[in-house]
Amino acid sequence: MARTGRLRSWWRALRYLAAEGIAGMVSMALLVVGLVLVVFLLFGPGWLLAPRAVGLLRWWAGLARRRAGWFSGEVLSERYLPIPADPTFEDLRRLATAASTRRDAAWVAVHALIAPAAGLFALALPAAAVNSLLIPAYWQSMPADEPVTNIYPVTSWWGAAAMPLFGVAYGALSLWLTPLMARGMCGLAARLLAPTRESRLVERVSALTASRAAALDAHAAELRRIERDLHDGAQNRLVGVVMMLGIAERSLRTNPEQALPQLLRAQDAAADALAGLRTIVHDIYPPILDELGLEGAVSALAGRSPVPCVLDVGGLRRAPAAVESAAYFVVAEGLTNVVKHGGAGGVTVRLHTTDRDSGEVLRIAITDDGHGGAVERAGGGLSGIRRRAEAFEGTIELASPEGGPTSLTVELPCGA
């Protein structure tokens, strides 16, 4: 059993090193491309490629984390600042110089230099062992002027007879050295790719700074929306009520018979203005959230949706009021976008709470079967959803190929 377990461990290590050797060749190509991109960054145009370059670097480092996790059985954590959809120059500078970007770039450089050699050496040892064992069977078939050469040229049966001993030595060396190299390669990946305590603190401060700015932007946008709704809606209606009451007052003095209909119209206008005020108050914080919670509130949204909506709230737990309010508006805006732009015949909304190392996360997924092609535009509904998510250090992912389906995923941290 112990011997079988050791062989399985060796085979696992050999597969890991072989994969790392192939990946190291890709890292070498990425290193060359990265050096060229750095030159372009110095002259300006390269900044336009920074988001895609950083996204590619994060994806490649993520694959290395998964390979190392597969070999070690431990998950390597990762934490990145979100890549803005419409980044400013300051966003690009922060993205290119972030500690996570420098860490991933250092790993690519080291990986490109070490992994191909380690993978080649790990494969060469068992190949040399098999070749040494087979030399006695084929050394005579080689030309006299080109004998088999292993440790020494094999030109006689005495020389060939010693080759299996070297084969056993190669095999023993491979059984001992291959797992050792694999553990070293995995440890190197963990050391370079797993964020250090200092980098986590720096990225945490950067994330808090970005989320504070996003919260201020979202707050300012919300204030502008409330001011616009009050000005264009309730204020105009109240002005109409005042005018109607003024006309009714003059009618009472000159023609009392016409005053009653005018007062009734003023009463109807006042009722409309009151309804508008209630709608504005509801949009600030829906009372239904206090009455029924997030599950009941989104159930009401799904029930009112003109597009048939399937709601899945399995595994949903209560969250802070601010998070539930943001989630409610994310679902409301998402369903509004589906109705206005999706051309969908059906939509599915899923909400559930997952546990992460940093705490609970409320995950919202809205998927429709429409024509796709959705893009985020400044001032649009998706832009508003992004502002709400970033205000809570959340994330948003949109997948909307032409022809559909469209999938919007939003994750809102609920706190530790």
Coordinates of C-alpha atoms in Angstrom, one line a residue:
M1 CA 0.0 0.0 0.0
A2 CA 2.8 2.4 0.9
R3 CA 4.6 1.6 -2.4
T4 CA 1.3 2.2 -4.4
G5 CA 0.7 5.5 -2.6
R6 CA 4.3 6.6 -3.4
L7 CA 3.8 5.8 -7.1
R8 CA 0.6 7.7 -7.1
S9 CA 2.3 10.7 -5.5
W10 CA 5.1 10.5 -8.1
W11 CA 2.6 10.3 -11.0
R12 CA 0.7 13.2 -9.6
A13 CA 3.9 15.2 -9.3
L14 CA 5.0 14.3 -12.8
R15 CA 1.7 15.4 -14.3
Y16 CA 1.9 18.7 -12.4
L17 CA 5.5 19.4 -13.5
A18 CA 4.7 18.5 -17.1
A19 CA 1.7 20.9 -17.1
E20 CA 3.9 23.6 -15.5
G21 CA 6.6 23.0 -18.1
I22 CA 4.1 23.6 -20.9
A23 CA 2.6 26.6 -19.1
G24 CA 6.1 27.9 -18.6
M25 CA 6.5 28.2 -22.3
V26 CA 3.3 30.3 -22.4
S27 CA 4.7 32.4 -19.6
M28 CA 7.8 33.0 -21.6
A29 CA 5.7 34.3 -24.5
L30 CA 3.7 36.5 -22.1
L31 CA 6.9 37.8 -20.6
V32 CA 8.1 39.0 -24.0
V33 CA 4.7 40.6 -24.7
G34 CA 4.7 42.2 -21.3
L35 CA 8.2 43.8 -21.9
V36 CA 7.0 45.2 -25.2
L37 CA 3.9 46.6 -23.5
V38 CA 6.0 48.3 -20.8
V39 CA 7.8 50.1 -23.6
F40 CA 4.5 51.2 -25.1
L41 CA 3.4 52.4 -21.6
L42 CA 6.3 54.8 -21.5
F43 CA 5.1 56.5 -24.7
G44 CA 1.4 56.6 -23.7
P45 CA -0.7 54.4 -26.1
G46 CA 0.0 51.3 -24.1
W47 CA -2.2 52.7 -21.3
L48 CA -5.2 51.9 -23.5
L49 CA -4.3 48.2 -23.4
A50 CA -3.7 48.2 -19.7
P51 CA -7.1 46.8 -18.6
R52 CA -7.0 43.9 -21.1
A53 CA -3.4 43.2 -20.2
V54 CA -4.1 43.1 -16.5
G55 CA -7.2 41.0 -17.1
L56 CA -5.1 38.5 -19.1
L57 CA -2.4 38.5 -16.4
R58 CA -5.0 37.8 -13.7
W59 CA -6.6 35.0 -15.7
W60 CA -3.2 33.3 -16.3
A61 CA -2.2 33.7 -12.6
G62 CA -5.6 32.3 -11.7
L63 CA -5.0 29.1 -13.7
A64 CA -1.6 28.7 -11.9
R65 CA -3.4 29.0 -8.6
R66 CA -5.9 26.3 -9.6
R67 CA -3.0 24.0 -10.8
A68 CA -1.2 24.6 -7.5
G69 CA -4.4 24.0 -5.6
W70 CA -5.0 20.7 -7.5
F71 CA -1.6 19.5 -6.5
S72 CA -1.5 20.7 -2.9
G73 CA -5.1 20.2 -2.1
E74 CA -5.3 23.7 -0.7
V75 CA -7.1 26.7 -2.3
L76 CA -4.9 29.7 -3.0
S77 CA -6.8 32.8 -2.3
E78 CA -6.9 35.8 -4.6
R79 CA -8.2 39.3 -4.2
Y80 CA -8.2 41.9 -7.0
L81 CA -9.4 45.4 -7.3
P82 CA -12.2 45.5 -9.9
I83 CA -11.3 46.7 -13.4
P84 CA -13.5 49.7 -14.1
A85 CA -15.7 49.5 -17.3
D86 CA -14.7 53.1 -18.3
P87 CA -11.5 53.7 -16.4
T88 CA -9.9 57.1 -16.0
F89 CA -6.1 57.6 -16.3
E90 CA -5.8 57.5 -12.5
D91 CA -7.7 54.2 -12.6
L92 CA -5.3 52.8 -15.2
R93 CA -2.3 54.0 -13.2
R94 CA -3.6 52.4 -10.1
L95 CA -4.4 49.2 -12.0
A96 CA -1.0 48.9 -13.6
T97 CA 0.9 49.6 -10.4
A98 CA -1.2 47.7 -7.9
A99 CA 0.6 45.2 -5.7
S100 CA -1.4 42.3 -7.1
T101 CA -0.3 43.3 -10.7
R102 CA 3.3 43.5 -9.6
R103 CA 3.0 40.1 -7.8
D104 CA 1.5 38.4 -10.8
A105 CA 4.1 39.9 -13.2
A106 CA 6.9 38.7 -10.9
W107 CA 5.4 35.2 -10.9
V108 CA 5.2 35.2 -14.8
A109 CA 8.9 36.2 -15.0
V110 CA 10.1 33.5 -12.5
H111 CA 7.7 30.9 -14.0
A112 CA 9.0 31.5 -17.5
L113 CA 12.6 30.9 -16.3
I114 CA 12.1 27.9 -14.0
A115 CA 9.0 25.9 -15.1
P116 CA 10.2 24.8 -18.6
A117 CA 13.5 23.4 -17.2
A118 CA 11.8 21.7 -14.3
G119 CA 9.2 20.1 -16.5
L120 CA 11.8 18.9 -19.0
F121 CA 14.0 17.5 -16.3
A122 CA 11.0 15.7 -14.7
L123 CA 10.1 14.0 -18.0
A124 CA 13.7 13.3 -18.9
L125 CA 14.4 11.2 -15.8
P126 CA 11.8 8.4 -16.4
A127 CA 12.6 8.5 -20.1
A128 CA 16.2 7.9 -19.3
A129 CA 15.3 5.1 -17.0
V130 CA 13.2 3.3 -19.7
N131 CA 15.9 3.9 -22.3
S132 CA 18.6 2.4 -20.0
L133 CA 16.5 -0.7 -19.4
L134 CA 16.0 -1.2 -23.2
I135 CA 19.6 -0.6 -24.3
P136 CA 20.6 -4.3 -24.0
A137 CA 17.8 -5.1 -26.4
Y138 CA 18.8 -2.7 -29.2
W139 CA 22.4 -1.6 -28.8
Q140 CA 23.6 -4.1 -31.5
S141 CA 21.3 -2.6 -34.1
M142 CA 23.0 0.7 -34.0
P143 CA 25.8 1.6 -36.5
A144 CA 29.3 0.9 -35.2
D145 CA 30.3 4.6 -35.7
E146 CA 27.2 5.8 -33.9
P147 CA 26.8 3.6 -30.8
V148 CA 24.2 4.2 -28.1
T149 CA 25.5 6.8 -25.7
N150 CA 24.0 7.0 -22.2
I151 CA 26.6 7.6 -19.4
Y152 CA 29.1 6.2 -21.8
P153 CA 29.1 4.7 -25.3
V154 CA 27.8 1.2 -25.3
T155 CA 29.9 -0.9 -27.7
S156 CA 29.9 -4.3 -26.0
W157 CA 27.8 -6.7 -24.0
W158 CA 29.6 -5.8 -20.8
G159 CA 28.8 -2.2 -21.3
A160 CA 25.1 -3.0 -22.2
A161 CA 24.8 -5.3 -19.2
A162 CA 25.4 -2.4 -16.8
M163 CA 22.7 -0.2 -18.4
P164 CA 19.8 -1.6 -16.4
L165 CA 21.6 -0.6 -13.2
F166 CA 21.7 3.0 -14.4
G167 CA 18.0 2.6 -15.4
V168 CA 17.2 1.7 -11.8
A169 CA 19.3 4.6 -10.6
Y170 CA 17.4 7.0 -12.9
G171 CA 14.1 5.6 -11.7
A172 CA 15.0 5.9 -8.0
L173 CA 16.2 9.5 -8.6
S174 CA 12.9 10.3 -10.4
L175 CA 10.9 8.8 -7.6
W176 CA 12.7 11.0 -5.1
L177 CA 13.4 14.2 -7.0
T178 CA 10.1 14.6 -9.0
P179 CA 7.8 15.1 -5.9
L180 CA 10.5 17.3 -4.4
M181 CA 10.6 19.5 -7.5
A182 CA 6.8 19.6 -7.7
R183 CA 6.5 20.7 -4.0
G184 CA 9.1 23.4 -4.6
M185 CA 7.2 24.6 -7.7
C186 CA 3.9 24.6 -5.9
G187 CA 5.4 26.4 -2.9
L188 CA 6.9 29.0 -5.2
A189 CA 3.5 29.6 -6.8
A190 CA 1.9 29.9 -3.4
R191 CA 4.6 32.3 -2.2
L192 CA 4.4 34.6 -5.2
L193 CA 0.7 34.4 -6.1
A194 CA -0.9 34.3 -2.6
P195 CA -1.2 37.9 -1.3
T196 CA 1.0 38.8 1.7
R197 CA -0.4 40.4 4.8
E198 CA 1.1 43.8 3.7
S199 CA -0.3 43.6 0.2
R200 CA -3.7 42.6 1.5
L201 CA -3.7 45.6 3.8
V202 CA -2.6 47.9 0.9
E203 CA -5.3 46.4 -1.4
R204 CA -7.8 46.7 1.4
V205 CA -7.1 50.4 1.8
S206 CA -7.3 50.8 -2.0
A207 CA -10.5 48.9 -2.1
L208 CA -12.0 51.0 0.7
T209 CA -10.9 54.2 -1.1
A210 CA -12.5 53.1 -4.3
S211 CA -15.6 51.9 -2.6
R212 CA -15.8 55.2 -0.7
A213 CA -15.6 57.1 -4.0
A214 CA -18.2 54.8 -5.5
A215 CA -20.5 55.3 -2.5
L216 CA -20.2 59.0 -2.8
D217 CA -20.9 58.8 -6.5
A218 CA -23.9 56.6 -5.9
H219 CA -25.1 58.9 -3.1
A220 CA -24.8 62.0 -5.3
A221 CA -26.6 60.2 -8.2
E222 CA -29.3 59.2 -5.8
L223 CA -29.7 62.8 -4.6
R224 CA -29.9 64.0 -8.2
R225 CA -32.5 61.4 -9.0
I226 CA -34.6 62.4 -5.9
E227 CA -34.2 66.1 -6.7
R228 CA -35.3 65.4 -10.3
D229 CA -38.3 63.4 -9.3
L230 CA -39.3 66.1 -6.8
H231 CA -38.9 68.9 -9.3
D232 CA -40.4 67.2 -12.3
G233 CA -43.1 65.3 -10.5
A234 CA -44.4 66.3 -7.1
Q235 CA -43.4 70.0 -7.4
N236 CA -45.1 70.5 -10.7
R237 CA -48.2 68.7 -9.4
L238 CA -48.3 70.8 -6.2
V239 CA -47.9 74.0 -8.3
G240 CA -50.9 72.8 -10.3
V241 CA -52.9 72.3 -7.0
V242 CA -52.0 75.8 -5.9
M243 CA -53.1 77.3 -9.2
M244 CA -56.4 75.4 -9.1
L245 CA -57.0 76.5 -5.5
G246 CA -56.3 80.1 -6.6
I247 CA -58.9 79.8 -9.4
A248 CA -61.4 78.3 -7.0
E249 CA -60.8 81.2 -4.6
R250 CA -61.6 83.7 -7.3
S251 CA -64.6 81.7 -8.4
L252 CA -66.0 81.7 -4.8
R253 CA -65.9 85.5 -4.9
T254 CA -67.3 86.0 -8.4
N255 CA -69.2 82.8 -9.4
P256 CA -69.7 80.4 -6.4
E257 CA -71.4 77.8 -8.6
Q258 CA -68.1 77.1 -10.5
A259 CA -66.0 76.8 -7.4
L260 CA -67.0 73.2 -6.4
P261 CA -65.9 71.5 -9.7
Q262 CA -62.6 73.5 -9.4
L263 CA -62.1 72.4 -5.8
L264 CA -62.8 68.8 -6.9
R265 CA -60.1 69.0 -9.6
A266 CA -57.7 70.5 -7.1
Q267 CA -58.5 67.6 -4.7
D268 CA -57.7 65.1 -7.5
A269 CA -54.5 66.9 -8.3
A270 CA -53.5 66.9 -4.7
A271 CA -54.2 63.1 -4.5
D272 CA -51.9 62.6 -7.6
A273 CA -49.2 64.7 -6.0
L274 CA -49.5 62.7 -2.8
A275 CA -49.2 59.5 -4.8
G276 CA -46.1 60.8 -6.5
L277 CA -44.5 61.7 -3.1
R278 CA -45.3 58.2 -1.9
T279 CA -43.6 56.7 -5.0
I280 CA -40.5 58.9 -4.3
V281 CA -40.4 57.8 -0.7
H282 CA -40.8 54.2 -1.8
D283 CA -37.9 54.5 -4.2
I284 CA -35.7 55.8 -1.4
Y285 CA -36.3 52.8 0.8
P286 CA -39.2 50.5 0.0
P287 CA -41.4 49.9 3.1
I288 CA -42.0 46.4 1.7
L289 CA -38.5 45.5 2.7
D290 CA -39.3 46.2 6.4
E291 CA -42.6 44.3 6.1
L292 CA -41.7 41.2 4.1
G293 CA -37.9 41.3 3.9
L294 CA -35.9 40.9 0.7
E295 CA -37.5 37.6 -0.3
G296 CA -41.0 39.1 -0.2
A297 CA -39.9 42.3 -1.8
V298 CA -38.3 40.7 -4.9
S299 CA -41.3 38.3 -5.0
A300 CA -43.5 41.4 -5.5
L301 CA -41.2 42.6 -8.2
A302 CA -41.3 39.3 -10.0
G303 CA -45.0 39.2 -9.8
R304 CA -45.4 42.7 -11.3
S305 CA -42.9 42.0 -14.1
P306 CA -44.5 42.1 -17.6
V307 CA -42.0 39.4 -18.7
P308 CA -42.7 36.0 -17.1
C309 CA -40.3 35.7 -14.2
V310 CA -39.0 32.6 -12.3
L311 CA -37.7 33.5 -8.9
D312 CA -35.3 31.3 -6.9
V313 CA -34.4 32.4 -3.4
G314 CA -33.2 29.1 -2.0
G315 CA -30.4 29.7 0.5
L316 CA -31.1 33.4 0.9
R317 CA -30.4 34.7 4.4
R318 CA -31.2 38.1 5.9
A319 CA -28.6 40.8 5.3
P320 CA -28.0 44.3 6.6
A321 CA -30.8 46.7 5.6
A322 CA -28.5 48.7 3.3
V323 CA -27.4 45.6 1.5
E324 CA -31.0 44.4 1.1
S325 CA -32.0 47.8 -0.2
A326 CA -29.2 47.7 -2.8
A327 CA -30.1 44.2 -3.8
Y328 CA -33.8 45.2 -4.2
F329 CA -32.9 48.0 -6.5
V330 CA -30.5 45.8 -8.5
V331 CA -33.3 43.3 -9.1
A332 CA -35.7 46.1 -10.0
E333 CA -33.3 47.8 -12.4
G334 CA -32.3 44.5 -13.9
L335 CA -36.0 43.5 -14.6
T336 CA -36.6 47.0 -16.0
N337 CA -33.7 46.6 -18.4
V338 CA -35.0 43.2 -19.5
V339 CA -38.5 44.7 -20.2
K340 CA -37.1 47.7 -22.0
H341 CA -34.2 46.3 -24.0
G342 CA -34.0 42.5 -23.7
G343 CA -36.8 41.4 -26.0
A344 CA -37.0 38.4 -23.8
G345 CA -39.8 35.8 -23.4
G346 CA -38.7 34.8 -19.9
V347 CA -36.4 35.8 -17.1
T348 CA -34.9 34.0 -14.1
V349 CA -33.8 35.7 -10.9
R350 CA -31.8 33.8 -8.4
L351 CA -30.7 35.2 -5.0
H352 CA -28.7 33.3 -2.4
T353 CA -26.2 33.9 0.3
T354 CA -22.8 32.2 0.1
D355 CA -20.0 32.1 2.7
R356 CA -16.5 33.4 1.8
D357 CA -13.4 33.8 3.8
S358 CA -14.2 37.5 4.2
G359 CA -17.8 36.8 5.3
E360 CA -21.2 36.4 3.8
V361 CA -21.9 37.5 0.2
L362 CA -25.3 38.1 -1.3
R363 CA -25.3 36.8 -4.9
I364 CA -27.8 38.0 -7.5
A365 CA -28.1 36.4 -10.9
I366 CA -30.6 37.7 -13.5
T367 CA -30.7 35.7 -16.8
D368 CA -33.1 36.3 -19.7
D369 CA -33.6 34.5 -23.1
G370 CA -33.6 37.8 -25.1
H371 CA -31.5 38.8 -28.1
G372 CA -28.4 39.8 -26.1
G373 CA -25.9 42.4 -27.1
A374 CA -26.4 44.4 -23.8
V375 CA -23.5 46.8 -23.1
E376 CA -22.9 49.2 -20.2
R377 CA -23.3 52.8 -21.0
A378 CA -22.7 55.9 -18.9
G379 CA -25.9 57.0 -17.2
G380 CA -27.7 53.7 -18.1
G381 CA -29.3 51.1 -15.9
L382 CA -26.2 48.9 -15.8
S383 CA -24.1 51.8 -14.8
G384 CA -26.4 52.5 -11.9
I385 CA -26.2 48.9 -10.8
R386 CA -22.4 49.0 -11.0
R387 CA -22.4 52.1 -8.8
R388 CA -24.6 50.4 -6.2
A389 CA -22.4 47.3 -6.2
E390 CA -19.1 49.2 -5.9
A391 CA -20.5 51.2 -3.0
F392 CA -20.4 47.9 -1.0
E393 CA -17.1 46.7 -2.5
G394 CA -19.2 44.3 -4.6
T395 CA -18.7 43.0 -8.1
I396 CA -20.8 42.9 -11.3
E397 CA -20.4 40.6 -14.3
L398 CA -22.3 40.9 -17.6
A399 CA -22.3 38.2 -20.3
S400 CA -24.5 39.1 -23.2
P401 CA -23.4 37.6 -26.5
E402 CA -25.4 38.5 -29.7
G403 CA -28.4 36.2 -29.9
G404 CA -28.5 35.8 -26.1
P405 CA -28.9 34.8 -23.5
T406 CA -28.0 37.7 -21.2
S407 CA -26.7 37.0 -17.7
L408 CA -26.1 39.6 -15.1
T409 CA -24.4 38.6 -11.8
V410 CA -23.9 40.9 -8.9
E411 CA -22.2 40.0 -5.6
L412 CA -22.7 42.2 -2.5
P413 CA -20.6 41.6 0.6
C414 CA -22.8 41.4 3.7
G415 CA -19.9 42.1 6.2
A416 CA -17.7 39.8 8.3

